[in-house]
Amino acid sequence: MAGHTKSGTNLLDRTSQFGAAVGDDGIVRCDACPVLCRIKPGRSGACDRYANEDGKLIRCESLYVTQRTLADHSDADTSEKTEQMFVTGIGAGTTYPDYKPAPFIVSSEIDGVDTVTVVTEGIFSFCGLKLKIDTDRHLGDECSPVRHKGEQVGHVTTTEYGSQMLSLGGVRHLTGGERKEGRLTCEALLALCNKEAVELEIDDGAKIEVQAGRAPIVNGVVEQRMRVGCGSAVVGIFAQQWFGLVDEVIVVDDHITGQLSPHQAGVCLDMRPTGIRLKGRKSTPGRYFNVAHPGSGWGGTDIQNPLDIIDRIDPKLAWPGMRVLFTSTTGEHSLYYTLNSDFELIAEDTPSEVQTVVDRLGENCEASMTTVLFMAGAGGSLRAGFTTNPIQLTRAVVDGQVQVSMGGVPVYRYPGGGITIMVDVLDLPENAFGYVPTPALVAPLEFELPMALYEDCGGHVEQAVRAQEVIDQLGEDLRADSPFKVVSSNG
Ligand code: SF4
């Protein structure tokens, strides 16, 4: 077990929420999760979240209290904004499974309505990440295993418009396989949730380094641009700007490769057919599927030389001197050719006015980045910390009467039954996530609803305390970056 240095919150003194047997040897037993660590004085438990400080069980991280702005609608003419403190689940602690009321049940008045916020740390076995990685480069075939330090932690899922998607974690990898698989899955998820970089490898695919809010690194290359659109879309967007400067444009794309002259955009401009026929499967005029294999070359294909996608050039239609531009969907690759009298395409310097349009294509690309979305099911015993009748919470959430947030950030709730939620980890404060070795992720969770509804739901209303009381009681134990640390009446 690791030593600990942080001063934390004395849970025994604070709420009496957590049982902790203290033996003659000063060992404290933590019962915040089924691991039931026996913690020696001055040491922390297996998850590094709880520690034994002088025979008392403490939560190593302090509570994070944020602030939010509320509009005061009491007088429409003098509508003002007021700041309100909001106790989050970060550092709140909990038991797992939940067999006691949530650690903080905070009452306040919002727009004249008595409101309660039930604050806890959810411990999630049913959780995972959806990674959106902005790149055209082929990362791996759909359903391919994604590995972290050799263990499968997820798989490649659908490609979206300009992004490759990975699905990581989930209960099968966390608890359904060997112990090492679960441990490394938990490790990768936790690091990504806390905005750290993680290396992943895809079977028969790429090695990547991903981090929330940062450009992905694919096979050692930092990705720069997210494409404007597919090859057909690029043709449509820039057709008029290329018209007159070139006789043909071919936009190489693993999805739809676009060819200007037969494309509807070229037909509308009365462009002369160039007789160039591409490989692959023609979809509609000027739009081709499967011109090459997926890869890390032009437009997410394995193409390094764009002439490789030409099937034939019809000499009855083509003419010497014909000007042909090839570009990728991001403009990072482009080459300009003219047709000689032997009907061969010869590379030449790109004329500056043509290059200007290619540069415009690049300018229209957004910067590549990785988005990490945390997704979890907030059901099961977690609801017992909220109410004696858990279905009441589920119904109230499904009916939209309860605002669900994580670290003060409103979450997206999936439609249908249950409390299945999703949030962008970038929106949360730093180090908002933890873990327990079962293994499962620990994440802050708050339910906010009118006090009257909380009573109807069978809530633990007798446990409610005012937010200011929480802050006064915790004083120095609020997290250092809590915006409301400074307003404690103690300090
Ligand atoms: S793993 Fe953490 S939460 Fe679980 S018993 Fe040990 S110290 Fe407590």
Short mmCIF file of C-alpha atoms and ligand atoms in Angstrom, two decimals:
data_model
loop_
_atom_site.label_atom_id
_atom_site.label_comp_id
_atom_site.label_asym_id
_atom_site.label_seq_id
_atom_site.Cartn_x
_atom_site.Cartn_y
_atom_site.Cartn_z
CA MET A 1 0.00 0.00 0.00
CA ALA A 2 1.23 3.44 -0.79
CA GLY A 3 1.93 6.07 1.82
CA HIS A 4 -0.10 9.23 1.69
CA THR A 5 0.80 12.81 2.27
CA LYS A 6 -2.37 14.77 1.63
CA SER A 7 -4.48 15.93 4.48
CA GLY A 8 -8.01 14.87 3.80
CA THR A 9 -11.42 14.93 5.32
CA ASN A 10 -12.02 13.05 8.52
CA LEU A 11 -15.00 10.98 7.57
CA LEU A 12 -15.64 9.70 11.05
CA ASP A 13 -15.93 13.19 12.45
CA ARG A 14 -17.69 14.63 9.45
CA THR A 15 -20.64 12.46 8.75
CA SER A 16 -20.32 9.14 10.50
CA GLN A 17 -21.14 7.68 7.10
CA PHE A 18 -18.34 5.15 7.02
CA GLY A 19 -17.74 2.33 9.42
CA ALA A 20 -14.14 1.84 10.38
CA ALA A 21 -12.96 -0.59 13.01
CA VAL A 22 -9.87 0.60 14.86
CA GLY A 23 -7.81 -2.20 16.39
CA ASP A 24 -5.22 -2.03 19.16
CA ASP A 25 -2.55 -1.86 16.48
CA GLY A 26 -4.11 1.30 15.11
CA ILE A 27 -5.24 -0.44 11.92
CA VAL A 28 -8.42 0.97 10.41
CA ARG A 29 -10.67 -1.12 8.26
CA CYS A 30 -12.22 0.82 5.38
CA ASP A 31 -15.64 -0.39 4.34
CA ALA A 32 -16.19 2.06 1.51
CA CYS A 33 -15.98 -0.81 -0.98
CA PRO A 34 -16.02 -4.63 -0.81
CA VAL A 35 -12.21 -4.83 -0.79
CA LEU A 36 -12.39 -3.91 2.93
CA CYS A 37 -8.80 -2.74 3.21
CA ARG A 38 -7.07 -2.94 6.57
CA ILE A 39 -5.05 0.24 6.60
CA LYS A 40 -2.04 0.79 8.85
CA PRO A 41 -1.46 4.22 10.42
CA GLY A 42 0.04 6.64 7.91
CA ARG A 43 -0.83 4.45 4.95
CA SER A 44 -3.55 4.53 2.31
CA GLY A 45 -5.83 1.78 1.03
CA ALA A 46 -5.51 -0.10 -2.25
CA CYS A 47 -7.25 2.63 -4.24
CA ASP A 48 -5.28 5.51 -2.67
CA ARG A 49 -8.59 7.22 -1.99
CA TYR A 50 -8.79 6.51 1.74
CA ALA A 51 -6.08 6.57 4.36
CA ASN A 52 -5.44 6.01 8.03
CA GLU A 53 -4.49 9.25 9.70
CA ASP A 54 -3.88 8.84 13.43
CA GLY A 55 -6.37 5.99 13.61
CA LYS A 56 -9.02 7.83 11.65
CA LEU A 57 -10.25 6.99 8.19
CA ILE A 58 -9.89 9.97 5.88
CA ARG A 59 -10.78 10.58 2.27
CA CYS A 60 -7.46 11.59 0.68
CA GLU A 61 -8.92 14.05 -1.81
CA SER A 62 -10.81 16.99 -0.43
CA LEU A 63 -14.32 17.91 -1.44
CA TYR A 64 -14.72 20.07 -4.53
CA VAL A 65 -17.33 22.81 -4.23
CA THR A 66 -17.95 24.75 -7.39
CA GLN A 67 -19.94 27.85 -8.12
CA ARG A 68 -22.61 28.43 -10.67
CA THR A 69 -24.44 31.45 -11.90
CA LEU A 70 -28.19 31.68 -11.46
CA ALA A 71 -30.44 34.24 -13.09
CA ASP A 72 -32.64 36.06 -10.60
CA HIS A 73 -36.07 36.32 -12.26
CA SER A 74 -37.85 37.92 -9.32
CA ASP A 75 -37.93 41.28 -11.05
CA ALA A 76 -37.83 41.12 -14.84
CA ASP A 77 -36.64 44.73 -15.10
CA THR A 78 -33.69 44.25 -12.80
CA SER A 79 -32.82 40.66 -13.59
CA GLU A 80 -29.52 39.95 -11.89
CA LYS A 81 -27.14 37.08 -11.78
CA THR A 82 -26.36 35.47 -8.46
CA GLU A 83 -23.55 33.08 -7.64
CA GLN A 84 -24.51 29.89 -5.88
CA MET A 85 -22.21 27.32 -4.31
CA PHE A 86 -22.69 23.79 -5.50
CA VAL A 87 -21.31 20.79 -3.64
CA THR A 88 -20.04 18.23 -6.15
CA GLY A 89 -19.38 14.53 -5.79
CA ILE A 90 -15.62 15.01 -6.30
CA GLY A 91 -14.01 13.84 -3.05
CA ALA A 92 -17.42 13.18 -1.48
CA GLY A 93 -16.83 9.51 -0.78
CA THR A 94 -19.47 6.80 -0.71
CA THR A 95 -19.99 3.17 0.12
CA TYR A 96 -20.11 0.43 -2.49
CA PRO A 97 -22.58 -1.08 -2.68
CA ASP A 98 -24.54 1.84 -1.29
CA TYR A 99 -26.18 0.80 1.92
CA LYS A 100 -26.18 4.19 3.65
CA PRO A 101 -27.55 7.60 2.70
CA ALA A 102 -25.37 9.56 0.29
CA PRO A 103 -22.52 11.43 2.03
CA PHE A 104 -23.93 14.88 1.26
CA ILE A 105 -27.60 15.73 0.94
CA VAL A 106 -27.51 19.47 0.49
CA SER A 107 -30.51 21.77 0.68
CA SER A 108 -30.72 25.22 -0.87
CA GLU A 109 -33.22 27.62 -2.34
CA ILE A 110 -33.22 28.15 -6.11
CA ASP A 111 -35.66 30.63 -7.65
CA GLY A 112 -37.70 30.48 -4.46
CA VAL A 113 -38.00 26.69 -4.57
CA ASP A 114 -36.62 24.51 -1.79
CA THR A 115 -34.20 22.26 -3.59
CA VAL A 116 -32.02 19.37 -2.60
CA THR A 117 -28.85 18.05 -4.18
CA VAL A 118 -27.88 14.49 -3.40
CA VAL A 119 -24.13 14.22 -3.77
CA THR A 120 -22.12 11.05 -3.99
CA GLU A 121 -19.30 9.28 -5.77
CA GLY A 122 -20.68 6.63 -8.08
CA ILE A 123 -18.70 3.40 -8.36
CA PHE A 124 -19.21 2.12 -11.85
CA SER A 125 -18.56 -1.38 -13.15
CA PHE A 126 -20.87 -0.68 -16.04
CA CYS A 127 -18.93 2.12 -17.62
CA GLY A 128 -16.74 2.86 -20.58
CA LEU A 129 -15.47 5.49 -22.93
CA LYS A 130 -16.30 6.53 -26.44
CA LEU A 131 -13.26 8.04 -28.10
CA LYS A 132 -13.77 10.29 -31.09
CA ILE A 133 -10.44 10.67 -32.89
CA ASP A 134 -10.38 13.25 -35.64
CA THR A 135 -8.34 11.68 -38.42
CA ASP A 136 -8.76 10.31 -41.92
CA ARG A 137 -5.98 7.84 -41.30
CA HIS A 138 -7.14 4.25 -41.01
CA LEU A 139 -6.71 3.16 -37.40
CA GLY A 140 -8.06 -0.36 -37.78
CA ASP A 141 -10.96 -2.35 -39.16
CA GLU A 142 -14.33 -2.09 -37.46
CA CYS A 143 -14.57 -4.52 -34.48
CA SER A 144 -10.75 -4.88 -34.27
CA PRO A 145 -9.47 -5.28 -30.71
CA VAL A 146 -7.89 -2.21 -29.09
CA ARG A 147 -5.10 -3.05 -26.64
CA HIS A 148 -3.36 -1.28 -23.78
CA LYS A 149 -0.05 -2.85 -22.74
CA GLY A 150 -1.04 -5.97 -24.65
CA GLU A 151 -4.48 -6.50 -23.07
CA GLN A 152 -7.69 -5.91 -24.97
CA VAL A 153 -9.48 -2.93 -23.46
CA GLY A 154 -11.99 -2.19 -26.24
CA HIS A 155 -12.63 -2.29 -29.96
CA VAL A 156 -12.88 -0.12 -33.05
CA THR A 157 -16.43 0.93 -33.77
CA THR A 158 -18.05 2.94 -36.56
CA THR A 159 -16.22 5.62 -38.50
CA GLU A 160 -17.96 8.95 -38.25
CA TYR A 161 -17.67 12.01 -40.49
CA GLY A 162 -13.98 12.89 -40.24
CA SER A 163 -13.42 10.82 -37.09
CA GLN A 164 -12.59 7.28 -36.11
CA MET A 165 -14.43 5.99 -33.06
CA LEU A 166 -13.22 3.58 -30.39
CA SER A 167 -15.28 1.97 -27.67
CA LEU A 168 -13.20 1.27 -24.56
CA GLY A 169 -13.97 -0.44 -21.30
CA GLY A 170 -17.38 -1.79 -20.46
CA VAL A 171 -18.17 -4.42 -17.89
CA ARG A 172 -16.89 -7.31 -20.04
CA HIS A 173 -13.34 -5.99 -20.09
CA LEU A 174 -13.45 -4.65 -16.53
CA THR A 175 -14.75 -7.74 -14.77
CA GLY A 176 -15.55 -10.44 -17.33
CA GLY A 177 -12.03 -11.50 -18.24
CA GLU A 178 -8.75 -12.25 -16.53
CA ARG A 179 -7.62 -10.08 -13.62
CA LYS A 180 -4.90 -8.41 -15.73
CA GLU A 181 -7.39 -7.44 -18.42
CA GLY A 182 -9.60 -5.76 -15.84
CA ARG A 183 -6.70 -3.99 -14.17
CA LEU A 184 -5.30 -2.59 -17.41
CA THR A 185 -8.75 -1.63 -18.68
CA CYS A 186 -9.34 0.28 -15.46
CA GLU A 187 -5.91 1.89 -15.72
CA ALA A 188 -6.50 3.09 -19.29
CA LEU A 189 -10.00 4.38 -18.55
CA LEU A 190 -8.92 6.22 -15.42
CA ALA A 191 -6.01 7.94 -17.14
CA LEU A 192 -8.16 9.03 -20.09
CA CYS A 193 -10.95 10.27 -17.78
CA ASN A 194 -8.39 12.33 -15.87
CA LYS A 195 -7.18 13.87 -19.15
CA GLU A 196 -3.87 11.99 -19.30
CA ALA A 197 -2.25 10.52 -22.43
CA VAL A 198 -2.60 6.78 -23.08
CA GLU A 199 -0.94 4.58 -25.69
CA LEU A 200 -3.18 2.11 -27.48
CA GLU A 201 -2.54 -0.45 -30.20
CA ILE A 202 -5.10 -1.79 -32.65
CA ASP A 203 -4.78 -5.32 -34.01
CA ASP A 204 -3.58 -5.14 -37.65
CA GLY A 205 -3.87 -1.38 -37.35
CA ALA A 206 -2.21 1.70 -35.91
CA LYS A 207 -0.39 2.53 -32.72
CA ILE A 208 -1.90 5.67 -31.28
CA GLU A 209 -1.44 8.03 -28.37
CA VAL A 210 -4.64 9.74 -27.30
CA GLN A 211 -5.48 12.38 -24.72
CA ALA A 212 -8.69 14.36 -24.22
CA GLY A 213 -8.51 17.72 -25.95
CA ARG A 214 -5.20 16.97 -27.70
CA ALA A 215 -4.36 16.00 -31.26
CA PRO A 216 -4.04 12.23 -31.64
CA ILE A 217 -0.64 10.80 -32.50
CA VAL A 218 -0.99 8.08 -35.13
CA ASN A 219 2.01 5.83 -35.73
CA GLY A 220 4.25 8.53 -34.27
CA VAL A 221 2.82 11.37 -36.38
CA VAL A 222 0.84 14.15 -34.72
CA GLU A 223 -2.42 14.50 -36.64
CA GLN A 224 -3.04 18.04 -37.82
CA ARG A 225 -6.28 18.38 -39.72
CA MET A 226 -9.82 17.05 -39.60
CA ARG A 227 -11.12 16.80 -43.15
CA VAL A 228 -13.56 19.29 -44.64
CA GLY A 229 -15.76 16.48 -45.90
CA CYS A 230 -15.63 13.41 -48.14
CA GLY A 231 -14.10 13.63 -51.62
CA SER A 232 -17.46 14.35 -53.19
CA ALA A 233 -18.18 17.11 -50.66
CA VAL A 234 -14.79 18.72 -51.32
CA VAL A 235 -15.53 18.72 -55.06
CA GLY A 236 -18.89 20.36 -54.37
CA ILE A 237 -17.46 23.02 -52.05
CA PHE A 238 -14.54 24.12 -54.25
CA ALA A 239 -15.81 23.39 -57.81
CA GLN A 240 -16.41 27.01 -58.69
CA GLN A 241 -13.04 28.10 -57.33
CA TRP A 242 -11.19 25.48 -59.38
CA PHE A 243 -13.24 26.08 -62.53
CA GLY A 244 -11.07 27.67 -65.23
CA LEU A 245 -7.81 26.95 -63.38
CA VAL A 246 -7.78 23.18 -63.98
CA ASP A 247 -9.61 20.76 -66.29
CA GLU A 248 -10.01 17.99 -63.74
CA VAL A 249 -9.81 17.59 -59.97
CA ILE A 250 -9.68 14.22 -58.22
CA VAL A 251 -10.11 14.23 -54.43
CA VAL A 252 -8.72 10.97 -53.03
CA ASP A 253 -10.79 9.60 -50.14
CA ASP A 254 -11.18 6.19 -48.54
CA HIS A 255 -14.91 6.78 -48.42
CA ILE A 256 -16.01 8.61 -51.57
CA THR A 257 -13.38 9.75 -54.03
CA GLY A 258 -14.65 12.72 -56.00
CA GLN A 259 -13.95 13.57 -59.64
CA LEU A 260 -14.95 17.04 -60.71
CA SER A 261 -15.78 16.86 -64.44
CA PRO A 262 -18.45 14.09 -64.29
CA HIS A 263 -19.65 15.18 -60.79
CA GLN A 264 -22.89 17.12 -60.71
CA ALA A 265 -20.87 20.15 -59.59
CA GLY A 266 -18.78 19.92 -62.80
CA VAL A 267 -21.78 19.19 -65.02
CA CYS A 268 -23.45 22.35 -63.71
CA LEU A 269 -20.35 24.26 -64.79
CA ASP A 270 -20.44 22.66 -68.27
CA MET A 271 -17.04 21.09 -67.76
CA ARG A 272 -15.65 19.07 -70.62
CA PRO A 273 -15.29 15.31 -69.91
CA THR A 274 -11.61 14.41 -69.45
CA GLY A 275 -11.90 10.66 -70.13
CA ILE A 276 -10.24 9.72 -66.84
CA ARG A 277 -11.77 6.58 -65.36
CA LEU A 278 -10.88 5.71 -61.79
CA LYS A 279 -10.53 2.31 -60.16
CA GLY A 280 -13.07 1.16 -57.58
CA ARG A 281 -16.83 1.04 -57.68
CA LYS A 282 -18.62 3.90 -59.31
CA SER A 283 -21.48 5.10 -57.12
CA THR A 284 -22.93 7.98 -59.10
CA PRO A 285 -21.21 10.21 -61.70
CA GLY A 286 -18.00 11.59 -60.23
CA ARG A 287 -18.28 9.56 -57.01
CA TYR A 288 -16.30 6.35 -56.48
CA PHE A 289 -16.11 3.88 -53.59
CA ASN A 290 -13.11 1.65 -52.83
CA VAL A 291 -10.53 3.26 -55.11
CA ALA A 292 -7.84 1.74 -52.85
CA HIS A 293 -7.42 0.03 -49.49
CA PRO A 294 -7.67 1.90 -46.17
CA GLY A 295 -4.34 3.15 -44.86
CA SER A 296 -2.26 6.10 -43.74
CA GLY A 297 -1.73 7.60 -47.18
CA TRP A 298 -3.80 10.07 -49.19
CA GLY A 299 -7.32 10.61 -47.78
CA GLY A 300 -7.20 7.63 -45.41
CA THR A 301 -6.25 5.23 -48.23
CA ASP A 302 -3.00 3.31 -48.67
CA ILE A 303 -2.23 5.43 -51.75
CA GLN A 304 1.17 7.13 -51.86
CA ASN A 305 1.09 7.86 -55.62
CA PRO A 306 -2.29 9.23 -56.70
CA LEU A 307 -1.84 7.98 -60.28
CA ASP A 308 -2.33 4.46 -58.85
CA ILE A 309 -6.08 5.04 -58.64
CA ILE A 310 -6.42 5.75 -62.39
CA ASP A 311 -7.95 2.81 -64.24
CA ARG A 312 -7.58 4.28 -67.76
CA ILE A 313 -7.56 7.50 -69.75
CA ASP A 314 -9.78 7.52 -72.85
CA PRO A 315 -7.77 9.12 -75.70
CA LYS A 316 -10.97 9.96 -77.53
CA LEU A 317 -11.96 12.33 -74.74
CA ALA A 318 -8.65 13.44 -73.14
CA TRP A 319 -6.41 15.97 -74.84
CA PRO A 320 -2.70 16.89 -74.57
CA GLY A 321 -2.16 19.80 -72.21
CA MET A 322 -5.10 18.77 -70.03
CA ARG A 323 -4.54 20.04 -66.45
CA VAL A 324 -5.33 17.62 -63.60
CA LEU A 325 -5.14 18.28 -59.87
CA PHE A 326 -5.10 15.51 -57.28
CA THR A 327 -5.68 16.36 -53.65
CA SER A 328 -6.57 14.59 -50.41
CA THR A 329 -9.61 15.54 -48.34
CA THR A 330 -7.49 17.78 -46.10
CA GLY A 331 -5.23 19.29 -48.77
CA GLU A 332 -2.19 17.87 -46.93
CA HIS A 333 -1.40 15.88 -50.07
CA SER A 334 -1.76 17.47 -53.51
CA LEU A 335 -0.08 17.16 -56.91
CA TYR A 336 -0.64 18.92 -60.21
CA TYR A 337 -0.19 17.20 -63.60
CA THR A 338 -0.53 17.92 -67.28
CA LEU A 339 -1.21 15.33 -69.99
CA ASN A 340 1.50 14.96 -72.62
CA SER A 341 1.06 13.88 -76.25
CA ASP A 342 1.54 10.20 -75.23
CA PHE A 343 -1.43 10.59 -72.87
CA GLU A 344 0.76 10.32 -69.79
CA LEU A 345 0.22 12.54 -66.76
CA ILE A 346 3.41 14.48 -65.97
CA ALA A 347 3.86 16.12 -62.55
CA GLU A 348 4.53 19.85 -62.61
CA ASP A 349 4.77 22.69 -60.14
CA THR A 350 1.33 23.64 -58.93
CA PRO A 351 0.36 27.09 -60.32
CA SER A 352 -0.02 29.60 -57.51
CA GLU A 353 -3.71 30.27 -58.20
CA VAL A 354 -4.46 26.52 -57.99
CA GLN A 355 -2.37 26.27 -54.82
CA THR A 356 -4.44 29.11 -53.33
CA VAL A 357 -7.57 26.96 -53.60
CA VAL A 358 -5.75 23.93 -52.13
CA ASP A 359 -4.65 26.18 -49.27
CA ARG A 360 -8.25 27.29 -48.82
CA LEU A 361 -9.22 23.63 -48.56
CA GLY A 362 -6.64 23.21 -45.78
CA GLU A 363 -7.83 26.40 -44.10
CA ASN A 364 -11.34 24.92 -43.91
CA CYS A 365 -10.17 21.90 -41.94
CA GLU A 366 -10.62 22.01 -38.19
CA ALA A 367 -7.72 21.06 -35.93
CA SER A 368 -7.68 17.36 -35.11
CA MET A 369 -8.33 16.37 -31.55
CA THR A 370 -9.42 13.48 -29.36
CA THR A 371 -12.71 13.64 -27.50
CA VAL A 372 -13.21 11.35 -24.50
CA LEU A 373 -16.82 10.71 -23.53
CA PHE A 374 -17.47 8.88 -20.27
CA MET A 375 -20.58 6.70 -20.28
CA ALA A 376 -22.01 4.83 -17.33
CA GLY A 377 -25.13 3.29 -15.86
CA ALA A 378 -26.08 4.99 -12.60
CA GLY A 379 -28.48 2.35 -11.38
CA GLY A 380 -28.32 -0.45 -8.88
CA SER A 381 -27.57 0.18 -5.25
CA LEU A 382 -26.27 3.67 -5.97
CA ARG A 383 -29.87 4.82 -5.82
CA ALA A 384 -30.21 3.57 -2.23
CA GLY A 385 -28.03 6.47 -1.17
CA PHE A 386 -30.76 8.70 -2.56
CA THR A 387 -33.97 7.05 -1.48
CA THR A 388 -35.48 4.09 0.29
CA ASN A 389 -37.47 3.30 -2.86
CA PRO A 390 -34.96 3.38 -5.77
CA ILE A 391 -37.47 3.08 -8.63
CA GLN A 392 -38.78 6.49 -7.60
CA LEU A 393 -35.43 8.06 -8.44
CA THR A 394 -35.27 6.29 -11.79
CA ARG A 395 -38.77 7.42 -12.70
CA ALA A 396 -38.13 11.00 -11.62
CA VAL A 397 -34.91 11.11 -13.67
CA VAL A 398 -36.56 9.54 -16.72
CA ASP A 399 -39.41 12.06 -16.41
CA GLY A 400 -36.88 14.89 -16.50
CA GLN A 401 -37.68 16.11 -12.97
CA VAL A 402 -34.18 15.53 -11.68
CA GLN A 403 -31.09 17.28 -13.00
CA VAL A 404 -28.20 14.84 -13.11
CA SER A 405 -24.66 16.20 -13.14
CA MET A 406 -21.11 15.03 -12.67
CA GLY A 407 -18.76 17.40 -10.92
CA GLY A 408 -21.39 20.11 -11.48
CA VAL A 409 -21.52 19.44 -15.24
CA PRO A 410 -24.98 18.47 -16.55
CA VAL A 411 -24.85 15.08 -18.26
CA TYR A 412 -26.61 13.69 -21.30
CA ARG A 413 -29.05 10.96 -20.29
CA TYR A 414 -29.82 8.25 -22.80
CA PRO A 415 -33.53 7.95 -23.57
CA GLY A 416 -35.43 4.89 -22.41
CA GLY A 417 -35.21 3.13 -19.10
CA GLY A 418 -32.50 3.41 -16.48
CA ILE A 419 -30.08 6.20 -15.72
CA THR A 420 -27.51 5.80 -18.48
CA ILE A 421 -25.45 8.95 -18.72
CA MET A 422 -22.64 10.44 -20.78
CA VAL A 423 -20.34 13.42 -20.26
CA ASP A 424 -17.30 14.97 -21.95
CA VAL A 425 -14.44 14.50 -19.46
CA LEU A 426 -12.90 17.80 -20.58
CA ASP A 427 -15.77 19.65 -18.90
CA LEU A 428 -14.97 18.23 -15.46
CA PRO A 429 -12.40 19.63 -13.01
CA GLU A 430 -8.98 17.98 -12.90
CA ASN A 431 -8.65 14.54 -11.32
CA ALA A 432 -12.38 14.13 -10.89
CA PHE A 433 -12.21 10.36 -11.37
CA GLY A 434 -10.82 7.59 -9.19
CA TYR A 435 -11.02 3.80 -9.04
CA VAL A 436 -11.45 0.84 -6.76
CA PRO A 437 -9.62 -2.43 -7.36
CA THR A 438 -12.76 -4.54 -7.87
CA PRO A 439 -12.09 -3.05 -10.57
CA ALA A 440 -14.43 -0.15 -11.25
CA LEU A 441 -14.20 3.57 -11.90
CA VAL A 442 -15.26 6.12 -9.30
CA ALA A 443 -16.92 9.26 -10.64
CA PRO A 444 -18.74 12.21 -9.05
CA LEU A 445 -22.50 12.24 -9.32
CA GLU A 446 -25.14 14.72 -8.22
CA PHE A 447 -28.94 14.58 -8.40
CA GLU A 448 -30.77 17.87 -7.97
CA LEU A 449 -34.53 18.14 -7.52
CA PRO A 450 -37.21 20.04 -5.59
CA MET A 451 -37.32 19.11 -1.91
CA ALA A 452 -41.05 18.28 -2.17
CA LEU A 453 -40.34 15.75 -4.90
CA TYR A 454 -37.46 14.34 -2.87
CA GLU A 455 -39.86 13.73 -0.01
CA ASP A 456 -42.33 12.04 -2.39
CA CYS A 457 -39.51 9.82 -3.65
CA GLY A 458 -38.81 8.52 -0.16
CA GLY A 459 -35.57 10.52 0.04
CA HIS A 460 -33.36 10.73 3.11
CA VAL A 461 -34.64 14.23 3.90
CA GLU A 462 -33.61 13.99 7.54
CA GLN A 463 -29.97 13.99 6.38
CA ALA A 464 -30.23 17.28 4.49
CA VAL A 465 -27.87 20.12 5.48
CA ARG A 466 -27.44 23.62 4.03
CA ALA A 467 -24.57 24.07 1.58
CA GLN A 468 -23.01 26.78 3.73
CA GLU A 469 -22.95 24.37 6.67
CA VAL A 470 -21.01 21.87 4.56
CA ILE A 471 -18.50 24.54 3.67
CA ASP A 472 -18.22 25.83 7.21
CA GLN A 473 -17.76 22.32 8.53
CA LEU A 474 -15.11 21.35 6.02
CA GLY A 475 -13.22 24.65 6.04
CA GLU A 476 -9.66 23.87 4.97
CA ASP A 477 -10.68 20.46 3.70
CA LEU A 478 -12.25 21.90 0.57
CA ARG A 479 -10.19 21.17 -2.50
CA ALA A 480 -7.59 23.80 -3.22
CA ASP A 481 -9.09 24.64 -6.61
CA SER A 482 -12.65 24.83 -5.29
CA PRO A 483 -13.85 28.31 -6.24
CA PHE A 484 -15.78 28.50 -2.97
CA LYS A 485 -12.91 27.64 -0.70
CA VAL A 486 -12.40 31.35 -0.10
CA VAL A 487 -15.98 32.08 0.97
CA SER A 488 -16.01 29.74 3.92
CA SER A 489 -17.14 31.75 6.91
CA ASN A 490 -14.38 30.00 8.84
CA GLY A 491 -11.67 31.36 6.60
S1 SF4 B 1 -9.99 -0.15 -2.07
FE1 SF4 B 1 -10.25 1.96 -1.35
S2 SF4 B 1 -12.46 2.19 -0.97
FE2 SF4 B 1 -12.04 0.00 -1.13
S3 SF4 B 1 -11.77 -0.63 1.00
FE3 SF4 B 1 -9.73 -0.18 0.16
S4 SF4 B 1 -9.37 1.98 0.72
FE4 SF4 B 1 -11.55 1.60 1.00
#
